[in-house]
PDB file of C-alpha atoms in Angstrom:
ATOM      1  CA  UNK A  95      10.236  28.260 -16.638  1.00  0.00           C
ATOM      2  CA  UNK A  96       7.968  26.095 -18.187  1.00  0.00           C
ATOM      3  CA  UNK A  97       6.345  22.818 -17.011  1.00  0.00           C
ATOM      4  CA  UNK A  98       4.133  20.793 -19.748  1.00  0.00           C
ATOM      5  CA  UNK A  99       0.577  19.951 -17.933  1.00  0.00           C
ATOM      6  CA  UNK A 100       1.106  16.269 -18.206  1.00  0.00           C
ATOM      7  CA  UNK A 101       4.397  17.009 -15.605  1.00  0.00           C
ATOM      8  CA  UNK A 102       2.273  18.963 -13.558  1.00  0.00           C
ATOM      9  CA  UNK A 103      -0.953  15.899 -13.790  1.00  0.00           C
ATOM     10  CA  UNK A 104       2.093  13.368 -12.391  1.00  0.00           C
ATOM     11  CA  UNK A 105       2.950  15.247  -9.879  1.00  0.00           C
ATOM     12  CA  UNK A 106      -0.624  16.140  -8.554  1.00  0.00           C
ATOM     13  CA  UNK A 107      -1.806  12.373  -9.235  1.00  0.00           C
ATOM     14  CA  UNK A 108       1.666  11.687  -6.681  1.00  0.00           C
ATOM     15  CA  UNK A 109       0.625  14.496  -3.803  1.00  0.00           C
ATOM     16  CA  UNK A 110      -3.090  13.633  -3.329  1.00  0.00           C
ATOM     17  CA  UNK A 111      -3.051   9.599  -4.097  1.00  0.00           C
ATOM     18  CA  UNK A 112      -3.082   8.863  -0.388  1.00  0.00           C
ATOM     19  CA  UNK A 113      -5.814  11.363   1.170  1.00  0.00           C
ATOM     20  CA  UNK A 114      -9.382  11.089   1.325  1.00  0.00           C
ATOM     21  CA  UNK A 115     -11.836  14.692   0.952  1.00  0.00           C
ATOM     22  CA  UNK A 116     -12.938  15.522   4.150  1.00  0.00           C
ATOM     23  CA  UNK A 117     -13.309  18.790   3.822  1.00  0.00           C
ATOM     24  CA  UNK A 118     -14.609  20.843   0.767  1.00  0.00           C
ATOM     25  CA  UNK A 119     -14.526  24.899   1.304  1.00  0.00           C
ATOM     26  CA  UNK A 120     -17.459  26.148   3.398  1.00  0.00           C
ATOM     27  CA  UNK A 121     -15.254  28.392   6.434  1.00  0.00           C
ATOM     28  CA  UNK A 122     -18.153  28.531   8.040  1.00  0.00           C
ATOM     29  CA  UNK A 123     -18.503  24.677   9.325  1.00  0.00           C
ATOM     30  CA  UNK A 124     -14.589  24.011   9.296  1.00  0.00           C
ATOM     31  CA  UNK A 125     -13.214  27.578  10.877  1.00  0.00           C
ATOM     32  CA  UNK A 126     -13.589  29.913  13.355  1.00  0.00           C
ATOM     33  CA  UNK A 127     -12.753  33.570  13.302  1.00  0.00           C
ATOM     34  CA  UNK A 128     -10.228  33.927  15.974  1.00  0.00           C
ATOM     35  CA  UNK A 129      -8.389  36.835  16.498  1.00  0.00           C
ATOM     36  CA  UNK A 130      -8.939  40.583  14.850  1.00  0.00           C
ATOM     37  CA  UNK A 131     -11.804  42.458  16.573  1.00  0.00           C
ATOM     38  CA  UNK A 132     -14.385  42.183  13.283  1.00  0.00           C
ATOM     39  CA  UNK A 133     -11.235  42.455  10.599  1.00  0.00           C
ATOM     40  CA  UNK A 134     -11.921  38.848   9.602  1.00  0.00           C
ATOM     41  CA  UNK A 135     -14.696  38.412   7.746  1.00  0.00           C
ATOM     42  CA  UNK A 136     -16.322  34.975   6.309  1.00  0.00           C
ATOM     43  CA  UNK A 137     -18.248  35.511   2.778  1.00  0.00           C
ATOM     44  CA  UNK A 138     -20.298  34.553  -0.081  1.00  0.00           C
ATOM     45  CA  UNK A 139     -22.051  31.787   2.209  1.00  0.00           C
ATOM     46  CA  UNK A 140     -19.019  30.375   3.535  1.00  0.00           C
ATOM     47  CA  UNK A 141     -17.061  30.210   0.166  1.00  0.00           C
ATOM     48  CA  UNK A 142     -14.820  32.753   1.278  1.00  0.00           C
ATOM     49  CA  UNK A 143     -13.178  34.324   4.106  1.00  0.00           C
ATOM     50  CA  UNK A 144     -11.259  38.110   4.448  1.00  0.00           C
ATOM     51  CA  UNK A 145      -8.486  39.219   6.799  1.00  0.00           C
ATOM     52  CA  UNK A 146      -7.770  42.555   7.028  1.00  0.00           C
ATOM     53  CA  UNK A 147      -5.008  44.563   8.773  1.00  0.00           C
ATOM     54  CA  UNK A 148      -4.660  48.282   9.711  1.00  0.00           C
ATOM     55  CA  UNK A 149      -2.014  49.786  12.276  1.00  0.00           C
ATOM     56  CA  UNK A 150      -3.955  49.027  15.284  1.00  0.00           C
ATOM     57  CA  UNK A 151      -4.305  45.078  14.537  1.00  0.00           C
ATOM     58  CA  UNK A 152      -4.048  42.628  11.979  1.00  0.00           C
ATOM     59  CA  UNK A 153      -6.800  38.869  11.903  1.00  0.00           C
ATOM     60  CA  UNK A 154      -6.402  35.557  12.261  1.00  0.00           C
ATOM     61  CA  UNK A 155      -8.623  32.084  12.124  1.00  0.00           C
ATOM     62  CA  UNK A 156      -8.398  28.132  12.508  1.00  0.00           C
ATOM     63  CA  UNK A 157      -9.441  25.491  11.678  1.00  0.00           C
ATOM     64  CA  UNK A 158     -12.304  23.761  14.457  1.00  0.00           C
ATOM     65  CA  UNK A 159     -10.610  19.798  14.289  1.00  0.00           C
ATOM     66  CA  UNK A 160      -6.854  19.154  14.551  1.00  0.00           C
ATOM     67  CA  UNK A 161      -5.416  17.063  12.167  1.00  0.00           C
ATOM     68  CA  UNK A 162      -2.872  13.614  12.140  1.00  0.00           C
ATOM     69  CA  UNK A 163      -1.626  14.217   8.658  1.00  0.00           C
ATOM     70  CA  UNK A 164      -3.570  15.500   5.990  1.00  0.00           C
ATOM     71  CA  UNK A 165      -3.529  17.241   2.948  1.00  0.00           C
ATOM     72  CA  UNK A 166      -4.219  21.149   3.218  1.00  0.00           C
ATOM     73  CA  UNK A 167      -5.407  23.293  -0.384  1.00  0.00           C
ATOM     74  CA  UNK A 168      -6.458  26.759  -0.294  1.00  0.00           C
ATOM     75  CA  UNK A 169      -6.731  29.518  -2.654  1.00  0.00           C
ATOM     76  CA  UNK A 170      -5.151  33.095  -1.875  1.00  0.00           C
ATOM     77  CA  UNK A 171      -4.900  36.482  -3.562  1.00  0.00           C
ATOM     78  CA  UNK A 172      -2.578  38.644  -1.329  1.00  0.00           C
ATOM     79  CA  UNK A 173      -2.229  42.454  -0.976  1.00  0.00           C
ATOM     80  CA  UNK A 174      -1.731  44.286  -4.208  1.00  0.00           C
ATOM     81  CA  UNK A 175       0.338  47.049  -4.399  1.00  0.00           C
ATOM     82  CA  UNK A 176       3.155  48.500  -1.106  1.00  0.00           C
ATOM     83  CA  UNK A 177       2.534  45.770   1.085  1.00  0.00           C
ATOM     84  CA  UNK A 178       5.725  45.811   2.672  1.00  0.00           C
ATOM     85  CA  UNK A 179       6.228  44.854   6.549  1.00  0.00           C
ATOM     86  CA  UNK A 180       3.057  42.813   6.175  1.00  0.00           C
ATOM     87  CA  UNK A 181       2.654  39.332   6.526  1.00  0.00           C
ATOM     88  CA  UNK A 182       0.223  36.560   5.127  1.00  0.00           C
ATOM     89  CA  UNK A 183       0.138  32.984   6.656  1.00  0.00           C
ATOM     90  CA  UNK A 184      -1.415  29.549   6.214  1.00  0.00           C
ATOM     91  CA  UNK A 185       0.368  26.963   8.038  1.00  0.00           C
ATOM     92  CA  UNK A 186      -0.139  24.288  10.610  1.00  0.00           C
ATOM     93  CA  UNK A 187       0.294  23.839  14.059  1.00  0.00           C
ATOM     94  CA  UNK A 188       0.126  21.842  17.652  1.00  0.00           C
ATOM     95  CA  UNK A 189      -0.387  25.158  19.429  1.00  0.00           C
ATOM     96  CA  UNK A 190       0.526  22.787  22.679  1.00  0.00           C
ATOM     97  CA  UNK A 191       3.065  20.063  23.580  1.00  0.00           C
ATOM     98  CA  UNK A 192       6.601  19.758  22.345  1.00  0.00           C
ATOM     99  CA  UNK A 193       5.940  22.236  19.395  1.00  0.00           C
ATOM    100  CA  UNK A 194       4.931  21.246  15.902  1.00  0.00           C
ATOM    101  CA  UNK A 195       4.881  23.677  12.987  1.00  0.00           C
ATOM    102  CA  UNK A 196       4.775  23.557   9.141  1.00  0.00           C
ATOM    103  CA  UNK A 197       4.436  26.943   7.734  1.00  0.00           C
ATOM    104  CA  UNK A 198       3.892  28.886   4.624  1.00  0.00           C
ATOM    105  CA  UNK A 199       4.063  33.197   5.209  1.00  0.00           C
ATOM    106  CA  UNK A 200       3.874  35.468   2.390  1.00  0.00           C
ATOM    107  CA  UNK A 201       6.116  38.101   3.304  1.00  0.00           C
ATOM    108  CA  UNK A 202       5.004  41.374   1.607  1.00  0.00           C
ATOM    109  CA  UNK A 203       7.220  43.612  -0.812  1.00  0.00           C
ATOM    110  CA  UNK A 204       7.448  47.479  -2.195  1.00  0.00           C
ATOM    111  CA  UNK A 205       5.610  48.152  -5.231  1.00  0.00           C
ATOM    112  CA  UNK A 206       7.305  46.025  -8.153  1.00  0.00           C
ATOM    113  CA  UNK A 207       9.246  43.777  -6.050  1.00  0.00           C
ATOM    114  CA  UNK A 208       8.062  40.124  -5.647  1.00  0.00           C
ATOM    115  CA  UNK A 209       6.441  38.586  -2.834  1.00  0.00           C
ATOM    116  CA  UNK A 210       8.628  35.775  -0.261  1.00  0.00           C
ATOM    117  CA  UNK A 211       7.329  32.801   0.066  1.00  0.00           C
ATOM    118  CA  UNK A 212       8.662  32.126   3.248  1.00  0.00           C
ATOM    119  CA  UNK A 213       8.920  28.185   4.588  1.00  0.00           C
ATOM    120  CA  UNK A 214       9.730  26.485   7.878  1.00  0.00           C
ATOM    121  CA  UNK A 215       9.039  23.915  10.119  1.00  0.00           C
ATOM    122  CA  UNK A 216       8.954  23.125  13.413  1.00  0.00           C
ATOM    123  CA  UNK A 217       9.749  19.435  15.081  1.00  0.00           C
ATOM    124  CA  UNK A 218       9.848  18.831  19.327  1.00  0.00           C
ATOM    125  CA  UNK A 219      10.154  22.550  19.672  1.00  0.00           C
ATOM    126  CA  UNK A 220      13.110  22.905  17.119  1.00  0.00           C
ATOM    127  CA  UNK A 221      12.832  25.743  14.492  1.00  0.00           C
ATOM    128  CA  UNK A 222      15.525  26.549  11.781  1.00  0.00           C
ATOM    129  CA  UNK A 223      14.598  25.068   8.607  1.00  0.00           C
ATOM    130  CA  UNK A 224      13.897  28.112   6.971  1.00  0.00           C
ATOM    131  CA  UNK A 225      13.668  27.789   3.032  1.00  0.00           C
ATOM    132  CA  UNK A 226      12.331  31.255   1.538  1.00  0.00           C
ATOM    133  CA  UNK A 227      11.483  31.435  -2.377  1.00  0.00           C
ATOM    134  CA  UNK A 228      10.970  34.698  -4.589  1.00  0.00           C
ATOM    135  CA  UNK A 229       7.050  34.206  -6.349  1.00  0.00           C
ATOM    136  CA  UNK A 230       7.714  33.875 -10.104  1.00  0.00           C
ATOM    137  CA  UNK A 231       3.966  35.846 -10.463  1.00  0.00           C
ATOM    138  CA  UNK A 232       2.111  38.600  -8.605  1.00  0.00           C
ATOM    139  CA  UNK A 233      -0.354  36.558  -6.076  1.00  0.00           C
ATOM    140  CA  UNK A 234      -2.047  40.169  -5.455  1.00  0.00           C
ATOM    141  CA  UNK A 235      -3.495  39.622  -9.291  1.00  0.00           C
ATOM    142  CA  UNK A 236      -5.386  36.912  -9.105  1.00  0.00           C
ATOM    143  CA  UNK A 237      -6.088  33.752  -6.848  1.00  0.00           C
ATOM    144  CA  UNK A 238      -3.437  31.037  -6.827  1.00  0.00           C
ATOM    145  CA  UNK A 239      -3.475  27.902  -5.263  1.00  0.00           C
ATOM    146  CA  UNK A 240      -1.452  26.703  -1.883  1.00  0.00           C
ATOM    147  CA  UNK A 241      -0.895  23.879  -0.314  1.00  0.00           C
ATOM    148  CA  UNK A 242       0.521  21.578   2.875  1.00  0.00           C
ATOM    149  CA  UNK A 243       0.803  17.700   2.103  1.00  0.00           C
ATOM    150  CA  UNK A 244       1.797  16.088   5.406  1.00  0.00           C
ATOM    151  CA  UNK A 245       2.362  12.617   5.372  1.00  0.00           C
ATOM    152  CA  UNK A 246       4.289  10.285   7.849  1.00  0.00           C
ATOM    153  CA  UNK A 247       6.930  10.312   5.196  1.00  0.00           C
ATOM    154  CA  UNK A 248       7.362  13.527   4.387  1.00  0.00           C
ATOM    155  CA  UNK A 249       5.761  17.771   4.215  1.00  0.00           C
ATOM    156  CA  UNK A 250       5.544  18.852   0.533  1.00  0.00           C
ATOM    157  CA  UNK A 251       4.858  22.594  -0.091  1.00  0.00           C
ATOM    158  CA  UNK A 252       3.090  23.471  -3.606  1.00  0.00           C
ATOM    159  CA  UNK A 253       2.145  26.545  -5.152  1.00  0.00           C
ATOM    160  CA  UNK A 254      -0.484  26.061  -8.340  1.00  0.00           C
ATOM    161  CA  UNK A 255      -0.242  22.349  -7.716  1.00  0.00           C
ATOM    162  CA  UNK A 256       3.674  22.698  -7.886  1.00  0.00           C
ATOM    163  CA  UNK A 257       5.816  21.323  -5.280  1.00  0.00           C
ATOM    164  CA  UNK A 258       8.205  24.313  -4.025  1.00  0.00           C
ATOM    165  CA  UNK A 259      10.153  22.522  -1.349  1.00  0.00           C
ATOM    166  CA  UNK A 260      10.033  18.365   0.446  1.00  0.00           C
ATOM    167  CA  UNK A 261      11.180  17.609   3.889  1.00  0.00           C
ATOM    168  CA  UNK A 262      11.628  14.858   3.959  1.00  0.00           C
ATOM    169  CA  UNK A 263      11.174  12.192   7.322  1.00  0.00           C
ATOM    170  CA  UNK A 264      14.991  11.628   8.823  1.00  0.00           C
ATOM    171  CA  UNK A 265      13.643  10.082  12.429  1.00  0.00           C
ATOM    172  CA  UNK A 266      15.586   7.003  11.780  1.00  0.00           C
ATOM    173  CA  UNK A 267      18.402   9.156  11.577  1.00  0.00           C
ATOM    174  CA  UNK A 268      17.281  11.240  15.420  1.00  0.00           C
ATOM    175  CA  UNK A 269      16.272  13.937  12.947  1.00  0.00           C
ATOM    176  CA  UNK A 270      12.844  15.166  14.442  1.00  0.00           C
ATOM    177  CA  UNK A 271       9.677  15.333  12.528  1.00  0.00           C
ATOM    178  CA  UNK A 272       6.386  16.081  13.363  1.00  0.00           C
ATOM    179  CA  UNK A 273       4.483  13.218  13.457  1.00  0.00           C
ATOM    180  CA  UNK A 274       3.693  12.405  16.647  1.00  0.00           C
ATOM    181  CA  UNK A 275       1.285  15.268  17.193  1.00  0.00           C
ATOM    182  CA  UNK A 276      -2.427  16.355  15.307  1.00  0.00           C
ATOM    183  CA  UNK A 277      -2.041  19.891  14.316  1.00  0.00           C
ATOM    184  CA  UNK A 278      -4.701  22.862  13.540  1.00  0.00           C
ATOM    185  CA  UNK A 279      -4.490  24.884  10.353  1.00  0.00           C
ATOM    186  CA  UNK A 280      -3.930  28.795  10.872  1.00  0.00           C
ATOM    187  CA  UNK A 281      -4.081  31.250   8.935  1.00  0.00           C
ATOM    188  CA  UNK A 282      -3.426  35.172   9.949  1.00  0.00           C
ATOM    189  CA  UNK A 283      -2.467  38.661   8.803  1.00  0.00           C
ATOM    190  CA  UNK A 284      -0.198  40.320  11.409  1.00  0.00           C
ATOM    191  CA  UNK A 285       2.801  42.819  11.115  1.00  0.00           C
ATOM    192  CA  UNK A 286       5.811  41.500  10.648  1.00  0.00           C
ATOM    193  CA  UNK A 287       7.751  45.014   9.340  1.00  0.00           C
ATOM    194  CA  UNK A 288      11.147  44.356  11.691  1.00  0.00           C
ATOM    195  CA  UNK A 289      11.972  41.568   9.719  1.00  0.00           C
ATOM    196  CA  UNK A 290      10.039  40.475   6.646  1.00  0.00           C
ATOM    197  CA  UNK A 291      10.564  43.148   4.028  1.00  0.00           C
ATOM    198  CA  UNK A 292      14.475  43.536   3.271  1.00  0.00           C
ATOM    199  CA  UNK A 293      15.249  42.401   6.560  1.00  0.00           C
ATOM    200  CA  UNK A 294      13.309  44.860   8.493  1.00  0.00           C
ATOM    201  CA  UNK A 295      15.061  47.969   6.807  1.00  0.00           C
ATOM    202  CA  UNK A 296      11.187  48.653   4.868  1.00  0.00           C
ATOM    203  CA  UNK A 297       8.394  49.227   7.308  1.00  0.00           C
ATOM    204  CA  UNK A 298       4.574  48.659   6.656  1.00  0.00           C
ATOM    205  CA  UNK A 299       2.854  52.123   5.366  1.00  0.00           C
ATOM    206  CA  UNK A 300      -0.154  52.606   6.536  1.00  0.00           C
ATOM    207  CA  UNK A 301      -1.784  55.410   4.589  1.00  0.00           C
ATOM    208  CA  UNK A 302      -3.827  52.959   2.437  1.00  0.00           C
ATOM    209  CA  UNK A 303      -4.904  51.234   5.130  1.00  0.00           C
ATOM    210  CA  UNK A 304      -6.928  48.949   6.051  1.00  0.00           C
ATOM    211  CA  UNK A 305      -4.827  46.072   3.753  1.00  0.00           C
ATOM    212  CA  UNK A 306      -7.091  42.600   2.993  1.00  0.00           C
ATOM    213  CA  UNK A 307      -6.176  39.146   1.901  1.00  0.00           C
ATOM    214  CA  UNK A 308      -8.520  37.023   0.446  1.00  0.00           C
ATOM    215  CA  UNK A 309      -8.972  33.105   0.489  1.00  0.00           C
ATOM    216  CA  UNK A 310     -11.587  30.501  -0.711  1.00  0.00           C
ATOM    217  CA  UNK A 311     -11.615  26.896  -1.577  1.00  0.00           C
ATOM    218  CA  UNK A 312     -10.508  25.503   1.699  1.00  0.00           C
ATOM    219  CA  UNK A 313     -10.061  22.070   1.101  1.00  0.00           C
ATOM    220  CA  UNK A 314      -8.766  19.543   4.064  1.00  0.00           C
ATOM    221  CA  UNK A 315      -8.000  15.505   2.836  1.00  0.00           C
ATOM    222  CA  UNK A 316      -7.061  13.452   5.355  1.00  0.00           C
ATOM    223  CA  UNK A 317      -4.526  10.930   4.590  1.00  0.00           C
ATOM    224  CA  UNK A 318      -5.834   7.530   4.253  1.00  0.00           C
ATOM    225  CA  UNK A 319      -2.872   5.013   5.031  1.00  0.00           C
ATOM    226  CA  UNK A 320      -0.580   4.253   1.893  1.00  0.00           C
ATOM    227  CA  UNK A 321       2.677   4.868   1.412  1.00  0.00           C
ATOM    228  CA  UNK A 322       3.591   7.455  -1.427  1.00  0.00           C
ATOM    229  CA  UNK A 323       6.882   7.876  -3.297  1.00  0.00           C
ATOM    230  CA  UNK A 324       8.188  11.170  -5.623  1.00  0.00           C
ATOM    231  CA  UNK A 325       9.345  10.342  -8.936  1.00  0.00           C
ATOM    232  CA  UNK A 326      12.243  11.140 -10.582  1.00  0.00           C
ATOM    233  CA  UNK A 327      10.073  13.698 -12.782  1.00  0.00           C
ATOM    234  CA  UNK A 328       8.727  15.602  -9.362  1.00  0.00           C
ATOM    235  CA  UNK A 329      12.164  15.755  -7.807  1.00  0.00           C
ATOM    236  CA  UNK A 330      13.462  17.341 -11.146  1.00  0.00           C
ATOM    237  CA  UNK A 331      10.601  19.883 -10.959  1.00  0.00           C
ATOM    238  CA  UNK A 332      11.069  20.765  -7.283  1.00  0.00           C
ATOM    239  CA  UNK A 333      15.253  21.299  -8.147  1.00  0.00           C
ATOM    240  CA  UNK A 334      14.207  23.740 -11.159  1.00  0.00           C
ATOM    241  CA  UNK A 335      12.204  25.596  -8.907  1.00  0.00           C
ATOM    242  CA  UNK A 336      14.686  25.898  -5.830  1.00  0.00           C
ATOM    243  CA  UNK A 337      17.570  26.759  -8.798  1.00  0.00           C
ATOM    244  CA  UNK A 338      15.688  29.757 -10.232  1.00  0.00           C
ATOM    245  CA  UNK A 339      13.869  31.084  -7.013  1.00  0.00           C
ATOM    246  CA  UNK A 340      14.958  30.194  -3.998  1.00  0.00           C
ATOM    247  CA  UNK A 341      16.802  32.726  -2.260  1.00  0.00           C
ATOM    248  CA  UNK A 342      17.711  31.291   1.081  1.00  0.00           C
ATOM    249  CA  UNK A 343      18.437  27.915   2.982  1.00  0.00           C
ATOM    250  CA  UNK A 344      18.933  27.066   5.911  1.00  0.00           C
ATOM    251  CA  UNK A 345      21.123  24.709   5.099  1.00  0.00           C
ATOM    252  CA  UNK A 346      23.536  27.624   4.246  1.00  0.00           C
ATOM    253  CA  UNK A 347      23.766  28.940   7.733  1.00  0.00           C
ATOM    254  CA  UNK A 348      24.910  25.860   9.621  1.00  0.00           C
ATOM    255  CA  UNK A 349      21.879  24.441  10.860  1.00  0.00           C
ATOM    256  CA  UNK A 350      21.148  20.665  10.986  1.00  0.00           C
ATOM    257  CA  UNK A 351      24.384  19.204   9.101  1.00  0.00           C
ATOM    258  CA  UNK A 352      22.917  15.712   9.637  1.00  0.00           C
ATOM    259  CA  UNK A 353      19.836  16.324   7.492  1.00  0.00           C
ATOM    260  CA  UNK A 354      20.946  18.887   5.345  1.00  0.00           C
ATOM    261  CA  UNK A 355      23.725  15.967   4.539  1.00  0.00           C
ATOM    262  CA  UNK A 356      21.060  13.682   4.513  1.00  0.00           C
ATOM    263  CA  UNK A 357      18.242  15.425   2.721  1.00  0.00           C
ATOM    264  CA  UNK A 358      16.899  14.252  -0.773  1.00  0.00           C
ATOM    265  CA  UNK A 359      19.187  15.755  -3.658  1.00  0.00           C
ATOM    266  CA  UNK A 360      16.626  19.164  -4.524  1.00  0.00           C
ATOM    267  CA  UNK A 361      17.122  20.410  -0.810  1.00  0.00           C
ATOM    268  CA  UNK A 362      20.954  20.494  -1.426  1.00  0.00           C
ATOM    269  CA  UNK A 363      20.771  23.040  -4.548  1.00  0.00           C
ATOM    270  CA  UNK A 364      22.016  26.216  -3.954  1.00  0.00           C
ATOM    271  CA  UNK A 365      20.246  29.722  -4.022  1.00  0.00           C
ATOM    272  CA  UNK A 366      21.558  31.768  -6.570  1.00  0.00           C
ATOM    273  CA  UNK A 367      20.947  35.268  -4.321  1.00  0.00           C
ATOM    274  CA  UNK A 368      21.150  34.308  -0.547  1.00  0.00           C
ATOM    275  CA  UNK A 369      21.553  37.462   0.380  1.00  0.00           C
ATOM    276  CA  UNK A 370      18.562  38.990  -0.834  1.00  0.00           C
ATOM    277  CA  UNK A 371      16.089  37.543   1.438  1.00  0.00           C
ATOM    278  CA  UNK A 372      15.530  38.178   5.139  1.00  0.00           C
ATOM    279  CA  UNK A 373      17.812  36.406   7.698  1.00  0.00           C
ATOM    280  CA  UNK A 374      16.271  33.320   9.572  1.00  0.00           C
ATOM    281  CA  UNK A 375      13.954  35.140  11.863  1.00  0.00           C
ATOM    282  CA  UNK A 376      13.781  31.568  14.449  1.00  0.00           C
TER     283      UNK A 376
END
């Protein structure tokens, strides 16, 4: 698929019009290594930050502040080669309360087999909103860009300044969304092998161990009060996307008729190979 830069320009110029830089990279002053016994590792002055994994325990860190909508860019290069079973996150979350969640896990493959980008969010304590999407390039080569937009409006997922998936705000509708609730940003490497690789059949290997994943270029933007549409141009982009690699929905499985009925025209396309991604794990 191709998308001409001046798409991709719209489309960014539509996702960060509303946010204000808050937040420009150094892990040292806006993270703290939380979890991993000396497996996580912040570098090059605060630029960048490492989380390993071997088969005694995987790493994990947060952000220090909690956020009320914002707009959340990072750069990742994932685990080249077997990383199958393993599992590489940047999400958000209220960690308290009626649970809030917007997450992005990188569920790791066999050598040759593409990475799942795996999506879902959590409103009031209410999962199932999985969306999971084959990468369309090897994120083990080289750094590529994530991101969370979340808005009172809506959550837009990008990859490479992309959007991959909207969610859009139904609460007039008694569809629950989080926006009630600041969330922390998260980010971990843990072992997910009974589920994430071919639906648990392909466990992690562990001879090459210890595995790392890499990230720099933390940027946080808080959102600054405006309301913010997509165009006609974005939604087309986001339907091309779900229509050549999106490989499950949880809209297939039953889940939330009134806002799967209700949702935006992209979130009603149908994956071409539902069955080759994991089953809803929540």
């Amino acid at each position: 698929m191709s998308i001409s830069s001046s798409s991709l320009l719209l489309l960014f110029s539509v996702s960060i019009c509303c946010f204000v830089v808050t937040s420009k990279g150094d892990f040292n002053t806006d993270t703290k290594i939380t979890w991993g016994d000396g497996r996580a590792k912040i570098t090059e002055g605060g630029k960048a930050l490492t989380l390993s994994i071997d088969k005694t325990l995987g790493s994990g860190f947060q952000s220090k502040k909690d956020y009320l909508f914002a707009r959340f860019d990072v750069e990742m290069k994932l685990i080249p080669g077997n990383a199958a079973g393993l599992v590489t996150t940047f999400y958000l979350s209220s960690l308290e309360g009626s649970h809030d969640e917007v997450d992005m896990e990188f569920l790791g493959n066999v050598t040759g087999e593409p990475y799942t980008l795996h999506t879902n969010i959590y409103a009031q304590g209410e999962g199932h909103r999985e969306r999971g999407f084959h990468l369309w390039f090897d994120p083990s080569a080289k750094f590529h860009q994530y991101s969370i937009v979340w808005n009172p409006e809506r959550i837009i997922f990008m990859v490479d300044n992309k959007a991959v998936r909207v969610h859009e705000n139904l609460a007039n509708l008694g569809v629950p969304f989080p926006a009630k609730q600041p969330m922390w940003l998260i980010a971990s490497l843990w072992n997910g092998d009974q589920w994430a690789t071919q639906k648990g059949r392909i466990k992690a290997n562990w001879t090459h161990a210890p595995y790392t994943a890499h990230y720099r270029n933390l940027v946080i933007t808080k959102y600054a009060g405006n309301n913010q549409t997509l165009t006609n141009l974005d939604e087309k982009n986001i339907r091309s996307v779900q229509d050549k690699f999106m490989i499950y929905d949880y809209c297939d499985y039953g889940v939330h008729p009134l806002e799967c009925e209700k949702q935006n025209s992209q979130a009603n396309e149908k994956p071409k190979n539902s069955n080759s991604g994991p089953a809803p794990k929540n």
